[in-house]
PDB file of N, CA and C in Angstrom:
ATOM      1  N   MET P   1     111.448  92.231 102.601  1.00  0.00           N
ATOM      2  CA  MET P   1     111.795  93.529 102.054  1.00  0.00           C
ATOM      3  C   MET P   1     110.720  94.536 102.438  1.00  0.00           C
ATOM      4  N   THR P   2     111.106  95.720 102.825  1.00  0.00           N
ATOM      5  CA  THR P   2     110.145  96.744 103.203  1.00  0.00           C
ATOM      6  C   THR P   2     110.048  97.798 102.122  1.00  0.00           C
ATOM      7  N   SER P   3     108.897  98.449 102.047  1.00  0.00           N
ATOM      8  CA  SER P   3     108.722  99.523 101.069  1.00  0.00           C
ATOM      9  C   SER P   3     108.704 100.860 101.791  1.00  0.00           C
ATOM     10  N   ARG P   4     109.349 101.836 101.228  1.00  0.00           N
ATOM     11  CA  ARG P   4     109.443 103.168 101.822  1.00  0.00           C
ATOM     12  C   ARG P   4     108.157 103.943 101.592  1.00  0.00           C
ATOM     13  N   ILE P   5     107.745 104.675 102.616  1.00  0.00           N
ATOM     14  CA  ILE P   5     106.601 105.567 102.499  1.00  0.00           C
ATOM     15  C   ILE P   5     107.093 106.996 102.315  1.00  0.00           C
ATOM     16  N   LEU P   6     108.112 107.397 103.066  1.00  0.00           N
ATOM     17  CA  LEU P   6     108.691 108.729 102.957  1.00  0.00           C
ATOM     18  C   LEU P   6     110.133 108.611 102.499  1.00  0.00           C
ATOM     19  N   SER P   7     110.568 109.537 101.682  1.00  0.00           N
ATOM     20  CA  SER P   7     111.949 109.493 101.216  1.00  0.00           C
ATOM     21  C   SER P   7     112.866 110.183 102.208  1.00  0.00           C
ATOM     22  N   LYS P   8     114.099 109.722 102.317  1.00  0.00           N
ATOM     23  CA  LYS P   8     115.046 110.333 103.245  1.00  0.00           C
ATOM     24  C   LYS P   8     115.372 111.774 102.880  1.00  0.00           C
ATOM     25  N   PRO P   9     115.501 112.142 101.574  1.00  0.00           N
ATOM     26  CA  PRO P   9     115.744 113.567 101.283  1.00  0.00           C
ATOM     27  C   PRO P   9     114.614 114.457 101.786  1.00  0.00           C
ATOM     28  N   LEU P  10     113.371 114.009 101.656  1.00  0.00           N
ATOM     29  CA  LEU P  10     112.244 114.786 102.166  1.00  0.00           C
ATOM     30  C   LEU P  10     112.333 114.915 103.676  1.00  0.00           C
ATOM     31  N   LEU P  11     112.631 113.822 104.348  1.00  0.00           N
ATOM     32  CA  LEU P  11     112.721 113.858 105.804  1.00  0.00           C
ATOM     33  C   LEU P  11     113.869 114.743 106.262  1.00  0.00           C
ATOM     34  N   ARG P  12     114.977 114.712 105.537  1.00  0.00           N
ATOM     35  CA  ARG P  12     116.106 115.567 105.914  1.00  0.00           C
ATOM     36  C   ARG P  12     115.753 117.039 105.757  1.00  0.00           C
ATOM     37  N   SER P  13     114.926 117.381 104.785  1.00  0.00           N
ATOM     38  CA  SER P  13     114.539 118.786 104.634  1.00  0.00           C
ATOM     39  C   SER P  13     113.626 119.215 105.768  1.00  0.00           C
ATOM     40  N   ILE P  14     112.883 118.275 106.341  1.00  0.00           N
ATOM     41  CA  ILE P  14     112.020 118.584 107.482  1.00  0.00           C
ATOM     42  C   ILE P  14     112.868 118.745 108.745  1.00  0.00           C
ATOM     43  N   ALA P  15     113.889 117.908 108.891  1.00  0.00           N
ATOM     44  CA  ALA P  15     114.762 117.950 110.071  1.00  0.00           C
ATOM     45  C   ALA P  15     115.842 119.000 109.844  1.00  0.00           C
ATOM     46  N   LYS P  16     115.523 120.244 110.069  1.00  0.00           N
ATOM     47  CA  LYS P  16     116.408 121.350 109.712  1.00  0.00           C
ATOM     48  C   LYS P  16     117.637 121.463 110.598  1.00  0.00           C
ATOM     49  N   ASN P  17     117.500 121.279 111.900  1.00  0.00           N
ATOM     50  CA  ASN P  17     118.609 121.511 112.814  1.00  0.00           C
ATOM     51  C   ASN P  17     119.312 120.253 113.292  1.00  0.00           C
ATOM     52  N   PHE P  18     118.719 119.100 113.078  1.00  0.00           N
ATOM     53  CA  PHE P  18     119.311 117.849 113.553  1.00  0.00           C
ATOM     54  C   PHE P  18     118.947 116.746 112.573  1.00  0.00           C
ATOM     55  N   ASP P  19     119.910 115.946 112.244  1.00  0.00           N
ATOM     56  CA  ASP P  19     119.655 114.866 111.304  1.00  0.00           C
ATOM     57  C   ASP P  19     119.857 113.511 111.982  1.00  0.00           C
ATOM     58  N   PRO P  20     118.775 112.918 112.516  1.00  0.00           N
ATOM     59  CA  PRO P  20     118.903 111.606 113.152  1.00  0.00           C
ATOM     60  C   PRO P  20     119.200 110.502 112.139  1.00  0.00           C
ATOM     61  N   LEU P  21     119.137 110.839 110.836  1.00  0.00           N
ATOM     62  CA  LEU P  21     119.423 109.862 109.789  1.00  0.00           C
ATOM     63  C   LEU P  21     120.882 109.885 109.361  1.00  0.00           C
ATOM     64  N   ALA P  22     121.738 110.469 110.183  1.00  0.00           N
ATOM     65  CA  ALA P  22     123.159 110.549 109.852  1.00  0.00           C
ATOM     66  C   ALA P  22     123.937 109.589 110.735  1.00  0.00           C
ATOM     67  N   GLY P  23     124.109 108.361 110.276  1.00  0.00           N
ATOM     68  CA  GLY P  23     124.864 107.419 111.080  1.00  0.00           C
ATOM     69  C   GLY P  23     124.835 106.021 110.501  1.00  0.00           C
ATOM     70  N   ASN P  24     125.426 105.096 111.242  1.00  0.00           N
ATOM     71  CA  ASN P  24     125.477 103.706 110.793  1.00  0.00           C
ATOM     72  C   ASN P  24     124.698 102.791 111.731  1.00  0.00           C
ATOM     73  N   GLY P  25     123.715 103.348 112.414  1.00  0.00           N
ATOM     74  CA  GLY P  25     122.888 102.569 113.327  1.00  0.00           C
ATOM     75  C   GLY P  25     121.598 102.110 112.678  1.00  0.00           C
ATOM     76  N   ALA P  26     120.907 101.222 113.358  1.00  0.00           N
ATOM     77  CA  ALA P  26     119.636 100.712 112.850  1.00  0.00           C
ATOM     78  C   ALA P  26     118.711 100.343 114.004  1.00  0.00           C
ATOM     79  N   ILE P  27     117.439 100.344 113.688  1.00  0.00           N
ATOM     80  CA  ILE P  27     116.398  99.834 114.573  1.00  0.00           C
ATOM     81  C   ILE P  27     115.582  98.875 113.719  1.00  0.00           C
ATOM     82  N   GLN P  28     115.355  97.677 114.237  1.00  0.00           N
ATOM     83  CA  GLN P  28     114.599  96.692 113.477  1.00  0.00           C
ATOM     84  C   GLN P  28     113.756  95.850 114.410  1.00  0.00           C
ATOM     85  N   GLY P  29     112.779  95.190 113.845  1.00  0.00           N
ATOM     86  CA  GLY P  29     111.910  94.350 114.653  1.00  0.00           C
ATOM     87  C   GLY P  29     110.966  93.550 113.784  1.00  0.00           C
ATOM     88  N   VAL P  30     110.030  92.879 114.441  1.00  0.00           N
ATOM     89  CA  VAL P  30     109.041  92.056 113.759  1.00  0.00           C
ATOM     90  C   VAL P  30     107.666  92.413 114.301  1.00  0.00           C
ATOM     91  N   ILE P  31     106.742  92.681 113.412  1.00  0.00           N
ATOM     92  CA  ILE P  31     105.357  92.960 113.783  1.00  0.00           C
ATOM     93  C   ILE P  31     104.580  91.644 113.787  1.00  0.00           C
ATOM     94  N   THR P  32     103.856  91.396 114.872  1.00  0.00           N
ATOM     95  CA  THR P  32     102.990  90.217 114.935  1.00  0.00           C
ATOM     96  C   THR P  32     101.597  90.630 115.392  1.00  0.00           C
ATOM     97  N   VAL P  33     100.631  89.888 114.949  1.00  0.00           N
ATOM     98  CA  VAL P  33      99.247  90.051 115.393  1.00  0.00           C
ATOM     99  C   VAL P  33      98.809  88.694 115.908  1.00  0.00           C
ATOM    100  N   ALA P  34      98.509  88.625 117.191  1.00  0.00           N
ATOM    101  CA  ALA P  34      98.141  87.365 117.840  1.00  0.00           C
ATOM    102  C   ALA P  34      99.216  86.303 117.611  1.00  0.00           C
ATOM    103  N   GLY P  35     100.499  86.736 117.642  1.00  0.00           N
ATOM    104  CA  GLY P  35     101.613  85.819 117.500  1.00  0.00           C
ATOM    105  C   GLY P  35     101.984  85.448 116.078  1.00  0.00           C
ATOM    106  N   VAL P  36     101.265  85.983 115.094  1.00  0.00           N
ATOM    107  CA  VAL P  36     101.519  85.666 113.688  1.00  0.00           C
ATOM    108  C   VAL P  36     102.139  86.880 113.009  1.00  0.00           C
ATOM    109  N   PRO P  37     103.257  86.727 112.284  1.00  0.00           N
ATOM    110  CA  PRO P  37     103.852  87.866 111.586  1.00  0.00           C
ATOM    111  C   PRO P  37     102.837  88.556 110.683  1.00  0.00           C
ATOM    112  N   ALA P  38     102.907  89.901 110.647  1.00  0.00           N
ATOM    113  CA  ALA P  38     101.901  90.656 109.900  1.00  0.00           C
ATOM    114  C   ALA P  38     102.526  91.858 109.199  1.00  0.00           C
ATOM    115  N   ARG P  39     101.935  92.240 108.098  1.00  0.00           N
ATOM    116  CA  ARG P  39     102.349  93.424 107.335  1.00  0.00           C
ATOM    117  C   ARG P  39     101.573  94.621 107.889  1.00  0.00           C
ATOM    118  N   ARG P  40     102.319  95.599 108.442  1.00  0.00           N
ATOM    119  CA  ARG P  40     101.693  96.792 109.029  1.00  0.00           C
ATOM    120  C   ARG P  40     102.567  98.008 108.787  1.00  0.00           C
ATOM    121  N   ARG P  41     101.971  99.182 108.880  1.00  0.00           N
ATOM    122  CA  ARG P  41     102.700 100.441 108.760  1.00  0.00           C
ATOM    123  C   ARG P  41     103.457 100.698 110.059  1.00  0.00           C
ATOM    124  N   VAL P  42     104.738 101.049 109.951  1.00  0.00           N
ATOM    125  CA  VAL P  42     105.589 101.300 111.110  1.00  0.00           C
ATOM    126  C   VAL P  42     106.227 102.675 110.928  1.00  0.00           C
ATOM    127  N   ARG P  43     106.091 103.515 111.941  1.00  0.00           N
ATOM    128  CA  ARG P  43     106.650 104.869 111.887  1.00  0.00           C
ATOM    129  C   ARG P  43     107.715 105.031 112.968  1.00  0.00           C
ATOM    130  N   LEU P  44     108.790 105.733 112.612  1.00  0.00           N
ATOM    131  CA  LEU P  44     109.895 106.004 113.525  1.00  0.00           C
ATOM    132  C   LEU P  44     109.900 107.490 113.861  1.00  0.00           C
ATOM    133  N   TYR P  45     109.929 107.792 115.154  1.00  0.00           N
ATOM    134  CA  TYR P  45     109.923 109.183 115.622  1.00  0.00           C
ATOM    135  C   TYR P  45     111.179 109.464 116.440  1.00  0.00           C
ATOM    136  N   ASP P  46     111.676 110.683 116.309  1.00  0.00           N
ATOM    137  CA  ASP P  46     112.768 111.181 117.139  1.00  0.00           C
ATOM    138  C   ASP P  46     112.218 111.390 118.543  1.00  0.00           C
ATOM    139  N   LYS P  47     112.808 110.759 119.539  1.00  0.00           N
ATOM    140  CA  LYS P  47     112.307 110.847 120.925  1.00  0.00           C
ATOM    141  C   LYS P  47     112.345 112.267 121.485  1.00  0.00           C
ATOM    142  N   PRO P  48     113.474 112.990 121.384  1.00  0.00           N
ATOM    143  CA  PRO P  48     113.516 114.314 121.997  1.00  0.00           C
ATOM    144  C   PRO P  48     112.528 115.320 121.389  1.00  0.00           C
ATOM    145  N   SER P  49     112.357 115.298 120.071  1.00  0.00           N
ATOM    146  CA  SER P  49     111.510 116.312 119.428  1.00  0.00           C
ATOM    147  C   SER P  49     110.106 115.823 119.106  1.00  0.00           C
ATOM    148  N   GLY P  50     109.922 114.506 119.019  1.00  0.00           N
ATOM    149  CA  GLY P  50     108.637 113.953 118.616  1.00  0.00           C
ATOM    150  C   GLY P  50     108.418 114.008 117.113  1.00  0.00           C
ATOM    151  N   MET P  51     109.436 114.395 116.359  1.00  0.00           N
ATOM    152  CA  MET P  51     109.325 114.543 114.916  1.00  0.00           C
ATOM    153  C   MET P  51     109.350 113.191 114.211  1.00  0.00           C
ATOM    154  N   LEU P  52     108.492 113.042 113.197  1.00  0.00           N
ATOM    155  CA  LEU P  52     108.510 111.842 112.374  1.00  0.00           C
ATOM    156  C   LEU P  52     109.819 111.801 111.600  1.00  0.00           C
ATOM    157  N   VAL P  53     110.515 110.667 111.677  1.00  0.00           N
ATOM    158  CA  VAL P  53     111.806 110.506 111.018  1.00  0.00           C
ATOM    159  C   VAL P  53     111.672 109.675 109.749  1.00  0.00           C
ATOM    160  N   ASP P  54     110.928 108.579 109.817  1.00  0.00           N
ATOM    161  CA  ASP P  54     110.803 107.683 108.668  1.00  0.00           C
ATOM    162  C   ASP P  54     109.579 106.804 108.873  1.00  0.00           C
ATOM    163  N   ALA P  55     109.132 106.169 107.802  1.00  0.00           N
ATOM    164  CA  ALA P  55     107.999 105.254 107.875  1.00  0.00           C
ATOM    165  C   ALA P  55     108.169 104.177 106.820  1.00  0.00           C
ATOM    166  N   VAL P  56     107.821 102.947 107.179  1.00  0.00           N
ATOM    167  CA  VAL P  56     107.913 101.808 106.268  1.00  0.00           C
ATOM    168  C   VAL P  56     106.704 100.905 106.490  1.00  0.00           C
ATOM    169  N   MET P  57     106.506  99.995 105.546  1.00  0.00           N
ATOM    170  CA  MET P  57     105.572  98.890 105.743  1.00  0.00           C
ATOM    171  C   MET P  57     106.433  97.684 106.077  1.00  0.00           C
ATOM    172  N   SER P  58     106.046  96.949 107.110  1.00  0.00           N
ATOM    173  CA  SER P  58     106.780  95.720 107.407  1.00  0.00           C
ATOM    174  C   SER P  58     106.530  94.735 106.263  1.00  0.00           C
ATOM    175  N   GLY P  59     107.447  93.808 106.112  1.00  0.00           N
ATOM    176  CA  GLY P  59     107.280  92.800 105.073  1.00  0.00           C
ATOM    177  C   GLY P  59     106.182  91.812 105.438  1.00  0.00           C
ATOM    178  N   ALA P  60     105.873  90.936 104.532  1.00  0.00           N
ATOM    179  CA  ALA P  60     104.855  89.910 104.797  1.00  0.00           C
ATOM    180  C   ALA P  60     105.265  89.030 105.972  1.00  0.00           C
ATOM    181  N   ASP P  61     106.584  88.948 106.226  1.00  0.00           N
ATOM    182  CA  ASP P  61     107.090  88.171 107.360  1.00  0.00           C
ATOM    183  C   ASP P  61     107.128  88.985 108.649  1.00  0.00           C
ATOM    184  N   GLY P  62     106.604  90.231 108.599  1.00  0.00           N
ATOM    185  CA  GLY P  62     106.539  91.093 109.774  1.00  0.00           C
ATOM    186  C   GLY P  62     107.780  91.921 110.035  1.00  0.00           C
ATOM    187  N   HIS P  63     108.873  91.646 109.341  1.00  0.00           N
ATOM    188  CA  HIS P  63     110.132  92.363 109.597  1.00  0.00           C
ATOM    189  C   HIS P  63     110.088  93.795 109.082  1.00  0.00           C
ATOM    190  N   TYR P  64     110.666  94.698 109.871  1.00  0.00           N
ATOM    191  CA  TYR P  64     110.876  96.076 109.448  1.00  0.00           C
ATOM    192  C   TYR P  64     112.272  96.499 109.888  1.00  0.00           C
ATOM    193  N   ARG P  65     112.806  97.509 109.210  1.00  0.00           N
ATOM    194  CA  ARG P  65     114.145  98.004 109.539  1.00  0.00           C
ATOM    195  C   ARG P  65     114.245  99.474 109.154  1.00  0.00           C
ATOM    196  N   PHE P  66     114.805 100.249 110.063  1.00  0.00           N
ATOM    197  CA  PHE P  66     115.160 101.638 109.801  1.00  0.00           C
ATOM    198  C   PHE P  66     116.678 101.716 109.884  1.00  0.00           C
ATOM    199  N   GLY P  67     117.330 102.142 108.815  1.00  0.00           N
ATOM    200  CA  GLY P  67     118.781 102.194 108.798  1.00  0.00           C
ATOM    201  C   GLY P  67     119.311 103.614 108.692  1.00  0.00           C
ATOM    202  N   ASN P  68     120.640 103.724 108.692  1.00  0.00           N
ATOM    203  CA  ASN P  68     121.343 105.007 108.582  1.00  0.00           C
ATOM    204  C   ASN P  68     120.981 105.965 109.710  1.00  0.00           C
ATOM    205  N   LEU P  69     120.803 105.429 110.908  1.00  0.00           N
ATOM    206  CA  LEU P  69     120.420 106.239 112.062  1.00  0.00           C
ATOM    207  C   LEU P  69     121.634 106.583 112.911  1.00  0.00           C
ATOM    208  N   ARG P  70     121.524 107.655 113.642  1.00  0.00           N
ATOM    209  CA  ARG P  70     122.590 108.074 114.558  1.00  0.00           C
ATOM    210  C   ARG P  70     122.654 107.078 115.720  1.00  0.00           C
ATOM    211  N   VAL P  71     123.787 106.412 115.879  1.00  0.00           N
ATOM    212  CA  VAL P  71     123.982 105.411 116.935  1.00  0.00           C
ATOM    213  C   VAL P  71     123.839 106.073 118.304  1.00  0.00           C
ATOM    214  N   GLY P  72     123.120 105.405 119.209  1.00  0.00           N
ATOM    215  CA  GLY P  72     122.946 105.900 120.567  1.00  0.00           C
ATOM    216  C   GLY P  72     121.817 106.892 120.728  1.00  0.00           C
ATOM    217  N   HIS P  73     121.221 107.326 119.614  1.00  0.00           N
ATOM    218  CA  HIS P  73     120.124 108.297 119.700  1.00  0.00           C
ATOM    219  C   HIS P  73     118.821 107.574 120.026  1.00  0.00           C
ATOM    220  N   GLU P  74     117.954 108.234 120.807  1.00  0.00           N
ATOM    221  CA  GLU P  74     116.683 107.624 121.215  1.00  0.00           C
ATOM    222  C   GLU P  74     115.555 107.948 120.249  1.00  0.00           C
ATOM    223  N   PHE P  75     114.760 106.917 119.980  1.00  0.00           N
ATOM    224  CA  PHE P  75     113.603 107.012 119.095  1.00  0.00           C
ATOM    225  C   PHE P  75     112.421 106.310 119.757  1.00  0.00           C
ATOM    226  N   PHE P  76     111.237 106.470 119.162  1.00  0.00           N
ATOM    227  CA  PHE P  76     110.124 105.589 119.496  1.00  0.00           C
ATOM    228  C   PHE P  76     109.450 105.166 118.204  1.00  0.00           C
ATOM    229  N   VAL P  77     108.865 103.967 118.225  1.00  0.00           N
ATOM    230  CA  VAL P  77     108.257 103.360 117.048  1.00  0.00           C
ATOM    231  C   VAL P  77     106.768 103.190 117.304  1.00  0.00           C
ATOM    232  N   VAL P  78     105.974 103.507 116.292  1.00  0.00           N
ATOM    233  CA  VAL P  78     104.531 103.312 116.358  1.00  0.00           C
ATOM    234  C   VAL P  78     104.124 102.405 115.195  1.00  0.00           C
ATOM    235  N   ALA P  79     103.451 101.318 115.516  1.00  0.00           N
ATOM    236  CA  ALA P  79     102.919 100.419 114.487  1.00  0.00           C
ATOM    237  C   ALA P  79     101.408 100.464 114.576  1.00  0.00           C
ATOM    238  N   ASN P  80     100.773 100.694 113.428  1.00  0.00           N
ATOM    239  CA  ASN P  80      99.309 100.705 113.477  1.00  0.00           C
ATOM    240  C   ASN P  80      98.719  99.805 112.407  1.00  0.00           C
ATOM    241  N   ASP P  81      97.524  99.369 112.691  1.00  0.00           N
ATOM    242  CA  ASP P  81      96.815  98.389 111.884  1.00  0.00           C
ATOM    243  C   ASP P  81      95.960  99.114 110.848  1.00  0.00           C
ATOM    244  N   TYR P  82      96.407  99.087 109.587  1.00  0.00           N
ATOM    245  CA  TYR P  82      95.654  99.758 108.531  1.00  0.00           C
ATOM    246  C   TYR P  82      94.294  99.104 108.314  1.00  0.00           C
ATOM    247  N   GLN P  83      94.122  97.881 108.798  1.00  0.00           N
ATOM    248  CA  GLN P  83      92.835  97.200 108.677  1.00  0.00           C
ATOM    249  C   GLN P  83      91.854  97.636 109.771  1.00  0.00           C
ATOM    250  N   ARG P  84      92.354  98.393 110.727  1.00  0.00           N
ATOM    251  CA  ARG P  84      91.554  99.001 111.800  1.00  0.00           C
ATOM    252  C   ARG P  84      90.902  97.980 112.742  1.00  0.00           C
ATOM    253  N   ASP P  85      91.544  96.821 112.890  1.00  0.00           N
ATOM    254  CA  ASP P  85      91.047  95.821 113.832  1.00  0.00           C
ATOM    255  C   ASP P  85      91.658  96.001 115.218  1.00  0.00           C
ATOM    256  N   TYR P  86      92.863  96.599 115.277  1.00  0.00           N
ATOM    257  CA  TYR P  86      93.593  96.748 116.542  1.00  0.00           C
ATOM    258  C   TYR P  86      94.063  98.183 116.714  1.00  0.00           C
ATOM    259  N   ASN P  87      94.257  98.587 117.966  1.00  0.00           N
ATOM    260  CA  ASN P  87      94.838  99.898 118.262  1.00  0.00           C
ATOM    261  C   ASN P  87      96.321  99.895 117.918  1.00  0.00           C
ATOM    262  N   ALA P  88      96.872 101.084 117.769  1.00  0.00           N
ATOM    263  CA  ALA P  88      98.305 101.221 117.511  1.00  0.00           C
ATOM    264  C   ALA P  88      99.104 100.709 118.710  1.00  0.00           C
ATOM    265  N   VAL P  89     100.327 100.286 118.436  1.00  0.00           N
ATOM    266  CA  VAL P  89     101.244  99.823 119.469  1.00  0.00           C
ATOM    267  C   VAL P  89     102.477 100.714 119.416  1.00  0.00           C
ATOM    268  N   VAL P  90     102.937 101.156 120.592  1.00  0.00           N
ATOM    269  CA  VAL P  90     104.098 102.042 120.680  1.00  0.00           C
ATOM    270  C   VAL P  90     105.211 101.335 121.443  1.00  0.00           C
ATOM    271  N   GLN P  91     106.417 101.422 120.915  1.00  0.00           N
ATOM    272  CA  GLN P  91     107.597 100.963 121.642  1.00  0.00           C
ATOM    273  C   GLN P  91     108.466 102.198 121.848  1.00  0.00           C
ATOM    274  N   ASP P  92     108.694 102.554 123.098  1.00  0.00           N
ATOM    275  CA  ASP P  92     109.358 103.804 123.465  1.00  0.00           C
ATOM    276  C   ASP P  92     110.794 103.552 123.912  1.00  0.00           C
ATOM    277  N   MET P  93     111.593 104.627 123.874  1.00  0.00           N
ATOM    278  CA  MET P  93     112.982 104.626 124.356  1.00  0.00           C
ATOM    279  C   MET P  93     113.844 103.581 123.665  1.00  0.00           C
ATOM    280  N   ILE P  94     113.737 103.496 122.322  1.00  0.00           N
ATOM    281  CA  ILE P  94     114.556 102.595 121.537  1.00  0.00           C
ATOM    282  C   ILE P  94     115.801 103.342 121.108  1.00  0.00           C
ATOM    283  N   VAL P  95     116.952 102.713 121.252  1.00  0.00           N
ATOM    284  CA  VAL P  95     118.224 103.326 120.880  1.00  0.00           C
ATOM    285  C   VAL P  95     118.777 102.630 119.652  1.00  0.00           C
ATOM    286  N   ALA P  96     119.157 103.432 118.647  1.00  0.00           N
ATOM    287  CA  ALA P  96     119.757 102.867 117.437  1.00  0.00           C
ATOM    288  C   ALA P  96     121.092 102.221 117.775  1.00  0.00           C
ATOM    289  N   GLU P  97     121.322 101.039 117.211  1.00  0.00           N
ATOM    290  CA  GLU P  97     122.559 100.297 117.461  1.00  0.00           C
ATOM    291  C   GLU P  97     123.330 100.115 116.161  1.00  0.00           C
ATOM    292  N   VAL P  98     124.632  99.914 116.288  1.00  0.00           N
ATOM    293  CA  VAL P  98     125.481  99.696 115.121  1.00  0.00           C
ATOM    294  C   VAL P  98     125.036  98.442 114.396  1.00  0.00           C
ATOM    295  N   THR P  99     125.004  98.526 113.075  1.00  0.00           N
ATOM    296  CA  THR P  99     124.589  97.368 112.275  1.00  0.00           C
ATOM    297  C   THR P  99     125.782  96.672 111.670  1.00  0.00           C
TER     298      THR P  99
END
């Protein structure tokens, strides 16, 4: 289970002209550190604008999920180590898929 850092109503008020959170798509994955699942902060950004869309903490099993996204829209994900042992990792050109 993941915990929300930002609320969707707040994010929708920031996204004035486009709502990438309007859809039935999702982006999900697993965070690992040296091959071991890890709990880390994961942020989702709108690819075209660079705007922060949502942020979660991955679960203890490393899983994270962003839901209610516009299917086919491009995003990028940034995961960073709050313990400051590792640099952030970016996964670019991710497309939300139907869940």
